[in-house]
C-alpha atoms as a printed R data frame, in Angstrom:
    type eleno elety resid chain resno       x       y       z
1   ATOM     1    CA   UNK     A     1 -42.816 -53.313 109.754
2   ATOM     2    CA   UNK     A     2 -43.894 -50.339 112.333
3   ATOM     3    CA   UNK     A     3 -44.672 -46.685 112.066
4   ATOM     4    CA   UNK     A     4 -42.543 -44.351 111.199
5   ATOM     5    CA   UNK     A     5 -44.739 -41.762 112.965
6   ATOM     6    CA   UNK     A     6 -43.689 -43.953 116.122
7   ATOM     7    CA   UNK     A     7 -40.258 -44.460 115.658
8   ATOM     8    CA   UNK     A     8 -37.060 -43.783 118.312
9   ATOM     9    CA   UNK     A     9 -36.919 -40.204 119.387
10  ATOM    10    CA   UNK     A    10 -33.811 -38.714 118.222
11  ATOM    11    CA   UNK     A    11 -32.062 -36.937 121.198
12  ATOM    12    CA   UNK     A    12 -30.991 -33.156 121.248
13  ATOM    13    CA   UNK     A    13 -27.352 -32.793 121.040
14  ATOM    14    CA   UNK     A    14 -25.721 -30.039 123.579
15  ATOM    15    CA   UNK     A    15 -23.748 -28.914 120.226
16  ATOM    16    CA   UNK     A    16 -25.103 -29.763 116.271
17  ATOM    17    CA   UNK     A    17 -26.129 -27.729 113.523
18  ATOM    18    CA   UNK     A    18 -30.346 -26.289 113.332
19  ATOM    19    CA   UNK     A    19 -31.213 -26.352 109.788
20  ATOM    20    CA   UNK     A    20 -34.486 -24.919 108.579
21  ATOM    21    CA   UNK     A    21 -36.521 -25.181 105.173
22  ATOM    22    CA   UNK     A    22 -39.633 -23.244 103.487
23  ATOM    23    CA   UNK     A    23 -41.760 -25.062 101.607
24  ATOM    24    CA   UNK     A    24 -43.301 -21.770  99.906
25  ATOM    25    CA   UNK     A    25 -40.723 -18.943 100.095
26  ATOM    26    CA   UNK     A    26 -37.017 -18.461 100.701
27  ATOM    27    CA   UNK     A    27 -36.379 -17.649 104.059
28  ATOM    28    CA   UNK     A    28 -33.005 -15.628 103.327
29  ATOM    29    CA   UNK     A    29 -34.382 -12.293 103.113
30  ATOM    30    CA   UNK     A    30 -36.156 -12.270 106.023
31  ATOM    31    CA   UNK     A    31 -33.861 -13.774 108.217
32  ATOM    32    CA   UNK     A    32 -31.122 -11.463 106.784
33  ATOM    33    CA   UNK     A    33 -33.539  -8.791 107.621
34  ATOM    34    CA   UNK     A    34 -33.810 -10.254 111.448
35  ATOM    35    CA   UNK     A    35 -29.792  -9.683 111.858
36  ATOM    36    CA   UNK     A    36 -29.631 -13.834 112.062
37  ATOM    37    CA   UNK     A    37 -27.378 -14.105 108.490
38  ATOM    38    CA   UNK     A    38 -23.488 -13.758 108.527
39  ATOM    39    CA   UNK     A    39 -22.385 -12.513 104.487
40  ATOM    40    CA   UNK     A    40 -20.706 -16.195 104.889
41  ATOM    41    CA   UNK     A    41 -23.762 -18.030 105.599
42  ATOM    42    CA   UNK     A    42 -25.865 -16.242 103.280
43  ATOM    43    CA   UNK     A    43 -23.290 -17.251 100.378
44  ATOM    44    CA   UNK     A    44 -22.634 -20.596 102.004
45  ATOM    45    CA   UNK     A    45 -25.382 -22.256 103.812
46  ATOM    46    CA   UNK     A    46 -28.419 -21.831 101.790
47  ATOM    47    CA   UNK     A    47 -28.438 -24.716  99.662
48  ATOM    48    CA   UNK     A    48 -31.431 -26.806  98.270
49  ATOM    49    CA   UNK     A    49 -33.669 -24.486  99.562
50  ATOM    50    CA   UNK     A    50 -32.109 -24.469 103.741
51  ATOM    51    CA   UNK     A    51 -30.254 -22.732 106.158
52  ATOM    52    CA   UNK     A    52 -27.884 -24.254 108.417
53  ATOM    53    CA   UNK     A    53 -26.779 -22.514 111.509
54  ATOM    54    CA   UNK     A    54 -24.014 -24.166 113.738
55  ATOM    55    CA   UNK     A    55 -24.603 -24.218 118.076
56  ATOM    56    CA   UNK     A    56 -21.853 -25.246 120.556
57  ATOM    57    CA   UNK     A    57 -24.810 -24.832 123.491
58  ATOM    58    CA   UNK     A    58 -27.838 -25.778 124.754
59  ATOM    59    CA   UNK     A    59 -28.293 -22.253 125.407
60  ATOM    60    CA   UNK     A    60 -26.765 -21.037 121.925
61  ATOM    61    CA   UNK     A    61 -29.703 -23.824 120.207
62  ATOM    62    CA   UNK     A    62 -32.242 -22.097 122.659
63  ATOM    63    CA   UNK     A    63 -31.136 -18.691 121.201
64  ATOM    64    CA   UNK     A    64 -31.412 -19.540 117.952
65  ATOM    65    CA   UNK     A    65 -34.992 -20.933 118.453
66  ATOM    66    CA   UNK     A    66 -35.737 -17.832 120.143
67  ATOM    67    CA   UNK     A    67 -34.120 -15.855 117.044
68  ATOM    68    CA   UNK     A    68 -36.737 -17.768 115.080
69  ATOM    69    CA   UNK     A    69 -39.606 -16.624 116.580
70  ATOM    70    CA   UNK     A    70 -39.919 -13.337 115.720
71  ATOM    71    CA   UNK     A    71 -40.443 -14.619 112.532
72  ATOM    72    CA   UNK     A    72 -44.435 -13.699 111.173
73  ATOM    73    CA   UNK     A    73 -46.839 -16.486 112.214
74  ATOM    74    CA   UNK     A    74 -47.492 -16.940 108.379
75  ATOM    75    CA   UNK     A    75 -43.356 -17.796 107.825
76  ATOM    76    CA   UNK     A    76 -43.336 -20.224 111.487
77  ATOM    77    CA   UNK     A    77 -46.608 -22.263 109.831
78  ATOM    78    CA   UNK     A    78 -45.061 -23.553 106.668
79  ATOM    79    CA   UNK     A    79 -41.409 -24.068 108.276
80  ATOM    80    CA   UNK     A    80 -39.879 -27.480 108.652
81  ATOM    81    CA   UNK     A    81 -36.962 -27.720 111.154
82  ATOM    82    CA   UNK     A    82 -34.318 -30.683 111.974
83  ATOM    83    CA   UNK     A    83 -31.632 -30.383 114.940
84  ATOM    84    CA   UNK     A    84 -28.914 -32.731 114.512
85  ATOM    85    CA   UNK     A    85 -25.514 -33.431 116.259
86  ATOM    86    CA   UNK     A    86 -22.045 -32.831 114.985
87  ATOM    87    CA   UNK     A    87 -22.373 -36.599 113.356
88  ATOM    88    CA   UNK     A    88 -25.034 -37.557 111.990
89  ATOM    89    CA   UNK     A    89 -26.290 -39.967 109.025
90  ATOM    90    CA   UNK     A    90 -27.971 -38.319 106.165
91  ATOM    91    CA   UNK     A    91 -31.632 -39.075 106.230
92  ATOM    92    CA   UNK     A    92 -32.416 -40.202 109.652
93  ATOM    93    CA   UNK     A    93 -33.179 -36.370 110.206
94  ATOM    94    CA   UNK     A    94 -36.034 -35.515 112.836
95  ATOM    95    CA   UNK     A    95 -38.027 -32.833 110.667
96  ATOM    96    CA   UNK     A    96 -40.096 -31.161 112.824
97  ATOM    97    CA   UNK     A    97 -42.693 -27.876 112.924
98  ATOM    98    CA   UNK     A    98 -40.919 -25.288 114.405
99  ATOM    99    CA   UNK     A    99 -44.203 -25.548 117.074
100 ATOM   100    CA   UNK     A   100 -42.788 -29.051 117.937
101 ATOM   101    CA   UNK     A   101 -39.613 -28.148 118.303
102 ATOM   102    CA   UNK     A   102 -40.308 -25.334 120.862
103 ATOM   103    CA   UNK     A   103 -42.471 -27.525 122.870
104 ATOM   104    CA   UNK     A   104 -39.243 -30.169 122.695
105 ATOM   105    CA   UNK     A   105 -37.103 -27.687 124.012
106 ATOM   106    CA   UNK     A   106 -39.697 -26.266 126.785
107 ATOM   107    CA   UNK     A   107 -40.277 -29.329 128.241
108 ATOM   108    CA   UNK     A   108 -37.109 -31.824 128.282
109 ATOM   109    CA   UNK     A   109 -38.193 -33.941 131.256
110 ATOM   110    CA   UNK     A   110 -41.586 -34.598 129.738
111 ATOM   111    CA   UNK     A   111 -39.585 -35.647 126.314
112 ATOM   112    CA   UNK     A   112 -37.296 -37.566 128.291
113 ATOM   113    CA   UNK     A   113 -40.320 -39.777 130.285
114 ATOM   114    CA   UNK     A   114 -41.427 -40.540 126.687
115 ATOM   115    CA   UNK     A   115 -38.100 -41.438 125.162
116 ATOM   116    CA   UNK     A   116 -37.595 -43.434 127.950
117 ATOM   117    CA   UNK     A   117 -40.447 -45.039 128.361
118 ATOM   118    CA   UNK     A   118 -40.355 -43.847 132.384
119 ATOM   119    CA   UNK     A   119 -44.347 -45.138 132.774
120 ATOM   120    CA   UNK     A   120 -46.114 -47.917 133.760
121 ATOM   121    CA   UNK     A   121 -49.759 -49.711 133.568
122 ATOM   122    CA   UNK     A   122 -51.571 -49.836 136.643
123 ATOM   123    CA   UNK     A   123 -55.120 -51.806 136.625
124 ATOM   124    CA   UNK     A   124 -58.401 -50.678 137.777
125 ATOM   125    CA   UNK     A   125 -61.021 -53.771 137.687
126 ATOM   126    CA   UNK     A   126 -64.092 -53.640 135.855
127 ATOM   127    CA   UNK     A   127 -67.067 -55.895 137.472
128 ATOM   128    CA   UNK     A   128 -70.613 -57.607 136.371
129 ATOM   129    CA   UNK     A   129 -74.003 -57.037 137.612
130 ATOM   130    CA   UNK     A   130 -73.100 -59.700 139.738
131 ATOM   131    CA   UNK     A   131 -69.706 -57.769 141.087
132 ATOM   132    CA   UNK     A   132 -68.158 -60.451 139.467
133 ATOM   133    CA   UNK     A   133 -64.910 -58.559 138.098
134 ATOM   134    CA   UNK     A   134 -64.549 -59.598 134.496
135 ATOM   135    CA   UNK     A   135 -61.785 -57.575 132.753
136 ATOM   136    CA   UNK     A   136 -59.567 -54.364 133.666
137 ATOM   137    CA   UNK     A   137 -58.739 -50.775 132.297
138 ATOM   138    CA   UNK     A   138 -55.054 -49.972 131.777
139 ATOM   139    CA   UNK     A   139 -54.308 -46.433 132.769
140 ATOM   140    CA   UNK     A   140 -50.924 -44.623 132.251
141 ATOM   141    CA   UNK     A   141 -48.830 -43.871 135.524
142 ATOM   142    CA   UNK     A   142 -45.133 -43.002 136.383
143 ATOM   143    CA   UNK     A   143 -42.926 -45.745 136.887
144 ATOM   144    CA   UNK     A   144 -40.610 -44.053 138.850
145 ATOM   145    CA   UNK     A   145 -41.508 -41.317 141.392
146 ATOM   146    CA   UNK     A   146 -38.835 -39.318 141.304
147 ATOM   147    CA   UNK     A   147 -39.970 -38.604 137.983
148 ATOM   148    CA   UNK     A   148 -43.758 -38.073 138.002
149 ATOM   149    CA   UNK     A   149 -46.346 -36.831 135.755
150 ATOM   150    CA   UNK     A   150 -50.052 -36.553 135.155
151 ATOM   151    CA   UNK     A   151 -50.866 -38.535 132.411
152 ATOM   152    CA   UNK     A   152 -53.745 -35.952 130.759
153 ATOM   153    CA   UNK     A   153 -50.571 -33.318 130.969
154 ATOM   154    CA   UNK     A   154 -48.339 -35.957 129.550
155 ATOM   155    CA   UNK     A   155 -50.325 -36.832 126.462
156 ATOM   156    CA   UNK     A   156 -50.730 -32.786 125.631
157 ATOM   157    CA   UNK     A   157 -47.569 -31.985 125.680
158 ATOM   158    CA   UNK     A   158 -46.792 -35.239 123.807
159 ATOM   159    CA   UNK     A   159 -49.196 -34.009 120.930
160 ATOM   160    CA   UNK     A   160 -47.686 -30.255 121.001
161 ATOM   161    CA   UNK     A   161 -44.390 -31.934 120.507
162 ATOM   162    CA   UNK     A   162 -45.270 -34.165 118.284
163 ATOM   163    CA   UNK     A   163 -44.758 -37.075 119.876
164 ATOM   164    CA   UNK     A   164 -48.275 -38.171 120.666
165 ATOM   165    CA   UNK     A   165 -48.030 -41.187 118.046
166 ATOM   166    CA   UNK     A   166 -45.280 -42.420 119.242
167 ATOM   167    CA   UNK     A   167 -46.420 -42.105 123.139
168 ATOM   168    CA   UNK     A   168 -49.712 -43.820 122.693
169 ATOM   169    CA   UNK     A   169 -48.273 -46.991 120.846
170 ATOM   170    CA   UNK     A   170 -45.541 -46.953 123.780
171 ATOM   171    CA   UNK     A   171 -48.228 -47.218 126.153
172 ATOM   172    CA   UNK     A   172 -50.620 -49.667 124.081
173 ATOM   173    CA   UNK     A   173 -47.293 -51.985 123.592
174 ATOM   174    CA   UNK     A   174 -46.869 -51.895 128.048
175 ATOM   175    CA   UNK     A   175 -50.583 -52.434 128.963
176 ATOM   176    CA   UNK     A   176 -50.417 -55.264 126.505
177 ATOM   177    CA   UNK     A   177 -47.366 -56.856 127.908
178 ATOM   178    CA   UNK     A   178 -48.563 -55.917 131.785
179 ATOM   179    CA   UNK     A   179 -51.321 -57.589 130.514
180 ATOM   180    CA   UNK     A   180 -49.241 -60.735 129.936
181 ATOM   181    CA   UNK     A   181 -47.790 -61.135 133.162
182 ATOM   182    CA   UNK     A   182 -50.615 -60.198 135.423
183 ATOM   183    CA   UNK     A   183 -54.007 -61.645 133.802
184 ATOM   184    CA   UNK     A   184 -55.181 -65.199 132.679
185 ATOM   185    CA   UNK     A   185 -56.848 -65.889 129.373
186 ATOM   186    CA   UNK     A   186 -60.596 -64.809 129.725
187 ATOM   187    CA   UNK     A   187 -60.492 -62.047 131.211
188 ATOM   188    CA   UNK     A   188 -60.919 -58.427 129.502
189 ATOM   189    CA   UNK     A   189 -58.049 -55.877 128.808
190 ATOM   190    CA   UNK     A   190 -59.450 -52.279 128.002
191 ATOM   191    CA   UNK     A   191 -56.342 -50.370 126.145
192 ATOM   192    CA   UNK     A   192 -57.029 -46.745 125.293
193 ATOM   193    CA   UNK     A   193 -56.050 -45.369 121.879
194 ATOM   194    CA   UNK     A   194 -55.887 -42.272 120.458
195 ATOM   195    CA   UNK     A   195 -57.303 -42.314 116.614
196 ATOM   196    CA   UNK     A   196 -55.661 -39.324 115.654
197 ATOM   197    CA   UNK     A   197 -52.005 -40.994 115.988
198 ATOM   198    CA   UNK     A   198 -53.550 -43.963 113.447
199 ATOM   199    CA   UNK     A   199 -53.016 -42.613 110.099
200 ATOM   200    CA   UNK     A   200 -53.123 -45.925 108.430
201 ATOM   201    CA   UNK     A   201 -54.636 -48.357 110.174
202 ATOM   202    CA   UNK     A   202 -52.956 -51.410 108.524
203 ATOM   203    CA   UNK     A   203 -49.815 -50.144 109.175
204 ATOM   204    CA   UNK     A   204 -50.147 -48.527 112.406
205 ATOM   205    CA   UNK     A   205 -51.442 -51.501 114.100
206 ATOM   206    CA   UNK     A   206 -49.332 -53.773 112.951
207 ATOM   207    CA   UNK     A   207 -47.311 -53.662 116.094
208 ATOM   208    CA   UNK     A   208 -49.923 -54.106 118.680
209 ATOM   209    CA   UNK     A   209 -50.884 -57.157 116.163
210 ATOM   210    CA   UNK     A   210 -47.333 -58.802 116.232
211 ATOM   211    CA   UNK     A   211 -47.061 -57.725 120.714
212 ATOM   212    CA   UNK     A   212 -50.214 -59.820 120.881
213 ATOM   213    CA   UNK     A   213 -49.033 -62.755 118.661
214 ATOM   214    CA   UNK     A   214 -45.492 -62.594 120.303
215 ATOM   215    CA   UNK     A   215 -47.171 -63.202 123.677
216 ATOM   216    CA   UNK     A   216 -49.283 -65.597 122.537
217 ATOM   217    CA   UNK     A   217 -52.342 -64.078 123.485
218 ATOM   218    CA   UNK     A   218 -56.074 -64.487 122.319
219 ATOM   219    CA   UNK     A   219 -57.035 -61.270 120.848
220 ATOM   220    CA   UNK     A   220 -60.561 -61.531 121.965
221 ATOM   221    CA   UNK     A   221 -59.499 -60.730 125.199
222 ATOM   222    CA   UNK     A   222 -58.822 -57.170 123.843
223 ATOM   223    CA   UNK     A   223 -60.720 -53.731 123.883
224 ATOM   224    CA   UNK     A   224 -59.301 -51.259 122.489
225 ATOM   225    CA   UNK     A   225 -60.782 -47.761 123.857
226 ATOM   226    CA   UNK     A   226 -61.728 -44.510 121.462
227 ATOM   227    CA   UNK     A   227 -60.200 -41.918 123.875
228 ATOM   228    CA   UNK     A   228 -60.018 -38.627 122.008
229 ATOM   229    CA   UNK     A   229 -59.549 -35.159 123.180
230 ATOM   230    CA   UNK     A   230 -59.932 -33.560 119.790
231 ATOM   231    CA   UNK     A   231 -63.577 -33.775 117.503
232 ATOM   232    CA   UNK     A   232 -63.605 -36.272 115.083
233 ATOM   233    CA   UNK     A   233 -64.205 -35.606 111.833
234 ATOM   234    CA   UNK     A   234 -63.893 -38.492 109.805
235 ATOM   235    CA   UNK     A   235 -66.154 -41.144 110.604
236 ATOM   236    CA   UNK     A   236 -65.155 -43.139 107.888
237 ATOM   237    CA   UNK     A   237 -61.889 -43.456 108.993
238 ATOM   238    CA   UNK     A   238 -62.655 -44.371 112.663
239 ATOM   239    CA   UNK     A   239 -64.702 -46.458 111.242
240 ATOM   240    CA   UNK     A   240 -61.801 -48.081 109.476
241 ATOM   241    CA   UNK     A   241 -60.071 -48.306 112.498
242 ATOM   242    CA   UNK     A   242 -62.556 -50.380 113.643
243 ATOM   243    CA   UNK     A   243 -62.921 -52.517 111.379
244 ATOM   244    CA   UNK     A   244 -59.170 -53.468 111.498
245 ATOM   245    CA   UNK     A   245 -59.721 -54.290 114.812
246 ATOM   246    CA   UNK     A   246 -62.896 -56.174 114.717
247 ATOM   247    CA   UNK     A   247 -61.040 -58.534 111.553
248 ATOM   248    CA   UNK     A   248 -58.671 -59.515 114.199
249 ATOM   249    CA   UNK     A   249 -60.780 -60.169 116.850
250 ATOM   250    CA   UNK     A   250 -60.519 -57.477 118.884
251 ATOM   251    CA   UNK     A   251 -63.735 -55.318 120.542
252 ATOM   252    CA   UNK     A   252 -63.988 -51.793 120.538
253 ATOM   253    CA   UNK     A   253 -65.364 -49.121 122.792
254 ATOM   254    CA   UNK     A   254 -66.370 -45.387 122.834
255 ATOM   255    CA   UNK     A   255 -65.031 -44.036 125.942
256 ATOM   256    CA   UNK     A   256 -66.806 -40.386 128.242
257 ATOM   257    CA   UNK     A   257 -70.128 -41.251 126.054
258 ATOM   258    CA   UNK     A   258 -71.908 -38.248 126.835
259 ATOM   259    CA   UNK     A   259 -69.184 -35.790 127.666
260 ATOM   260    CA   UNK     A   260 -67.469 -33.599 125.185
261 ATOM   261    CA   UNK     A   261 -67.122 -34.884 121.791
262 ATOM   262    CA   UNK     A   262 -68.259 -38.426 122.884
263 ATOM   263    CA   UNK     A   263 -72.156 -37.812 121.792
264 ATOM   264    CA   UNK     A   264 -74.576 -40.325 121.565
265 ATOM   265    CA   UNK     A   265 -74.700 -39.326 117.912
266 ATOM   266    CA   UNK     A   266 -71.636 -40.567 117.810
267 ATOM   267    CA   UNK     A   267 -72.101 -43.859 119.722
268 ATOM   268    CA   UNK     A   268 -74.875 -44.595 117.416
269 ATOM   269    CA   UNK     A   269 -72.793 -43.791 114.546
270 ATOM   270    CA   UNK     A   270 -70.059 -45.758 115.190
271 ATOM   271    CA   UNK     A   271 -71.871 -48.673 116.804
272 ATOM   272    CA   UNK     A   272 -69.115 -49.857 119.527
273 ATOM   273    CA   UNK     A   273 -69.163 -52.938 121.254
274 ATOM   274    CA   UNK     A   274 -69.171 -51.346 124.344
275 ATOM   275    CA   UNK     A   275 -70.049 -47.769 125.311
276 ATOM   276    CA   UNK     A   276 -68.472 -46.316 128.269
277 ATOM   277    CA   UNK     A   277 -70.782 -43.685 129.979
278 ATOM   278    CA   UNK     A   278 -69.099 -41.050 131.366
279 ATOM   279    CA   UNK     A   279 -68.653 -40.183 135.325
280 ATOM   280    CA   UNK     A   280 -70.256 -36.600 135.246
281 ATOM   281    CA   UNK     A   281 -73.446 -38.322 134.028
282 ATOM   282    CA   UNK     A   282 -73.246 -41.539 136.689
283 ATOM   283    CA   UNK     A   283 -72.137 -39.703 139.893
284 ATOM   284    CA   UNK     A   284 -74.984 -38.672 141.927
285 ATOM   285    CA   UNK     A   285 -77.879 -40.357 139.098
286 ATOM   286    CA   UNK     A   286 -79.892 -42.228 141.837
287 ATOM   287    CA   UNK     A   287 -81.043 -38.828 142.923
288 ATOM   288    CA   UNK     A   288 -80.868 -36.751 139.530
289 ATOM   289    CA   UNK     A   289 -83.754 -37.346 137.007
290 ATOM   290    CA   UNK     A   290 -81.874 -35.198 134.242
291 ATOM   291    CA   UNK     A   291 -78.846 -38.119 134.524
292 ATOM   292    CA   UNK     A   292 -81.375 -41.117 134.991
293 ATOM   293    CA   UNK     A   293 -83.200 -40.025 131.697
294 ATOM   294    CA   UNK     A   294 -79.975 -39.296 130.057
295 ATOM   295    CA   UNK     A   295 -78.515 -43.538 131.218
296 ATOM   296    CA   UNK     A   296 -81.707 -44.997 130.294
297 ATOM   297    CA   UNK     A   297 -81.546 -43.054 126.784
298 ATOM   298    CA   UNK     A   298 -78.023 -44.374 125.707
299 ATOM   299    CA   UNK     A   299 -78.872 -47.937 127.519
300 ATOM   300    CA   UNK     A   300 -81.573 -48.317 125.185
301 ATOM   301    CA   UNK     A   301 -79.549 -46.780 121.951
302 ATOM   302    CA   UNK     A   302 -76.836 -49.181 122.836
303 ATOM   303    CA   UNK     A   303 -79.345 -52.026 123.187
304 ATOM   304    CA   UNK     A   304 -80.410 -51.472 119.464
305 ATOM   305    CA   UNK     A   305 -77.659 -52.242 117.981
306 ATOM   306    CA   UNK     A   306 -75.951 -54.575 120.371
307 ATOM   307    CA   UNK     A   307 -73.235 -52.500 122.474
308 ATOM   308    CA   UNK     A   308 -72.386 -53.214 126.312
309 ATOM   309    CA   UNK     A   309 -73.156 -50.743 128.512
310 ATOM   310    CA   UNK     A   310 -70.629 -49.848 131.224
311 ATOM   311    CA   UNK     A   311 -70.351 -47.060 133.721
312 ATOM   312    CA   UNK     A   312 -67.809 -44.834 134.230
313 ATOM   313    CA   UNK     A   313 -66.809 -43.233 137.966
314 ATOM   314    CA   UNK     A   314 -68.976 -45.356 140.322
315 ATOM   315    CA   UNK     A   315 -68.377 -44.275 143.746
316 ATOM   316    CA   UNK     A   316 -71.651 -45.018 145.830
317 ATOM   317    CA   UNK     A   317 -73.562 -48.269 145.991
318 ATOM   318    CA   UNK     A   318 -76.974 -46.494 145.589
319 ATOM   319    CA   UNK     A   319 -75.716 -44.724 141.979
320 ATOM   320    CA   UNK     A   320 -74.515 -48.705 140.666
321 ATOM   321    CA   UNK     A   321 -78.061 -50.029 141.697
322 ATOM   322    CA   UNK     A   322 -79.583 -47.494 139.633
323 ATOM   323    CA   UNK     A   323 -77.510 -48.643 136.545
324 ATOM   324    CA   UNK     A   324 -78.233 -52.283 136.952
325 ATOM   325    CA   UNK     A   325 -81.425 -51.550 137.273
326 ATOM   326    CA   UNK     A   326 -81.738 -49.477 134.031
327 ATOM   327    CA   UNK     A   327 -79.805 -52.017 131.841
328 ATOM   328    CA   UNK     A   328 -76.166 -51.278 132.532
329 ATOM   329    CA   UNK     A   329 -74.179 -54.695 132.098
330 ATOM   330    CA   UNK     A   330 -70.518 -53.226 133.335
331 ATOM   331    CA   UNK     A   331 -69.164 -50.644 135.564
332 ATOM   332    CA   UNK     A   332 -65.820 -49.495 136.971
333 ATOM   333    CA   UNK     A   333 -65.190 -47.105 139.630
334 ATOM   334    CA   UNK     A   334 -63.620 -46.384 143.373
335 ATOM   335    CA   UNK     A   335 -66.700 -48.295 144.490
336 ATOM   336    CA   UNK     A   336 -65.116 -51.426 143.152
337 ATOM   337    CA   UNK     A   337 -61.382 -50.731 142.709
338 ATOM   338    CA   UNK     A   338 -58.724 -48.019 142.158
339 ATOM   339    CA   UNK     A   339 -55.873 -48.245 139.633
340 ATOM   340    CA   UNK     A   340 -52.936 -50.175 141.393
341 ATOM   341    CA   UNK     A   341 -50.352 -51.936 139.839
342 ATOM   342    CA   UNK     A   342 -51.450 -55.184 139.759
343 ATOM   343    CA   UNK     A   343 -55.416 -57.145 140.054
344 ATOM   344    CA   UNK     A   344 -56.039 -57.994 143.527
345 ATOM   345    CA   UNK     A   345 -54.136 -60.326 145.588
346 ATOM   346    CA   UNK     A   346 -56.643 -63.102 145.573
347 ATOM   347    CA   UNK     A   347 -57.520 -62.701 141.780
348 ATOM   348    CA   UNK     A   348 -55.592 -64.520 139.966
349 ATOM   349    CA   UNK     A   349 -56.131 -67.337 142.283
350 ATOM   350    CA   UNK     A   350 -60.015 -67.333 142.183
351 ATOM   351    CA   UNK     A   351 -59.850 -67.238 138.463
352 ATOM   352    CA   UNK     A   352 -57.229 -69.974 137.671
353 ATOM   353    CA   UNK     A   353 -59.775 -71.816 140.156
């Protein structure tokens, strides 16, 4: 059983049929109004409530969407729109906001990257107190250069297009399985996720779940990373989240704790097994009492109710000393590693060893 927020992305056909539904008021009037209604259409195509145009173009589609948008704000908010080809099956129909569709058409290449899964997981090591590295972060990169991307762009055109749900289990399902190939049992894999994609947990998840199992991998080797670029606002679901996690075996973590929406209200809140402080407040904190006061602070909320510190961004040797100093347990950083596609060569080795 998976998502149906994450299924395949149904392709736009060069020539199909746009059809378009109100869920409040009949849309006939005002489109006739707009010029967009033939006598025949208005006496044939509204039925159950729709109206079905026909396009032989990509540009003809691009017209009508255009057409569309003169429509008042209030009319584009509450509209529901499906593009299918010549042939299609009754009920696998895309409905869409007319928002999403727009960003669909505006940005093909991104939409094709997703649809075809054109990324990749590079690594970027995470290390002890000891520089002893002990897990790695998965971060989302192009697979192939000739089609390149920057993953923060990615991910918000993804969620304007309404494919953000779909994206972020694409990319949870390749870190795992990069995971897989690259890593021994033992050592950590942080896997970002995006809660707002999640709206049942159970369900949602059930996939990652089954990649795991398929793989036959320990799911305490797992962390699964908060990263959200919208405020949360409800806990109790997150917290849900977590706990579906946690019942399997898998650790969480709030990532940017202390940037943006990641507060330490929140940290305490939600009381993650590890708490990723973010790189504006670690870069340059050796020599910055305002950032020293602010690590020590979430160090010692962390500390209360169990949570492993780790920082974010470490670039100089002087800024890590601090940390470990102050009670950070983990860090990750330039200092120690950048993203690459694969752990170092000698690794794997020295761990099997």
């Amino acid at each position: 059983m998976t998502c149906s927020n994450c299924s395949i992305i149904l392709p736009i056909k060069d020539q199909g049929f746009l059809r378009i539904r109100h869920s409040r008021v009949s849309l006939t009037p005002v489109l006739d109004g707009l010029g967009m209604l033939s006598e025949q259409m208005k006496q044939e195509h509204e039925r159950e409530g729709g109206i079905e145009f026909r396009y032989d173009s990509r540009s003809e589609l691009e017209q009508l969407v255009n057409g569309l948008a003169r429509l008042p704000q209030e009319y584009l908010n509450h509209m529901q729109i499906v593009v299918t080809g010549l042939h299609h099956v009754e009920g696998y129909e895309d409905w869409l906001l007319f928002s999403q569709l727009q960003a669909r058409l505006q940005h093909p290449d991104i939409v094709n990257i997703i649809k075809d899964q054109s990324f990749s997981s590079h690594m970027q090591p995470i290390v002890d107190h000891k520089l002893d590295i002990i897990g790695f972060e998965f971060l989302l990169r192009p697979s192939h250069a000739e089609r390149p991307f920057q993953p923060f762009r990615l991910f918000e055109i993804a969620r304007e297009a309404g494919l953000h749900a779909h994206l972020d289990r694409s990319a949870r399902i390749s870190a795992i399985e990069k995971s897989a190939t690259c890593l021994p049992a033992g050592i950590k894999r942080f896997i970002n996720f995006l809660p707002s994609t999640i709206y049942n947990p159970a369900y949602c998840l059930n996939h990652t779940f089954e990649t795991i199992d398929h793989l036959s991998m320990n799911t305490k080797d797992f962390v699964f990373e908060v990263v959200e670029t919208e405020e949360i606002d409800d806990l109790n679901f997150l917290h849900h989240i977590f706990d579906q996690y946690r019942n399997r075996g898998v650790s969480v973590a709030l990532d940017d704790v202390g940037a943006g929406y990641s507060t330490t209200e929140l940290m305490n809140c939600l009381q993650p097994d590890y708490v990723k402080i973010d790189r504006s407040i670690i870069d340059g904190c050796h020599s910055n009492s305002d950032q020293k006061r602010q690590i020590t602070g979430i160090v010692e909320s962390a500390f209360r109710f169990g949570g492993q510190v780790l920082a974010e961004g470490v670039e100089q040797m002087e800024d890590f000393e601090f940390c470990r100093e102050a009670g950070v347990s983990l860090a990750q950083g330039y200092l120690f590693g950048k993203p690459e596609p694969g752990p170092p060569s000698n690794f794997i080795l020295s761990s099997v060893i």
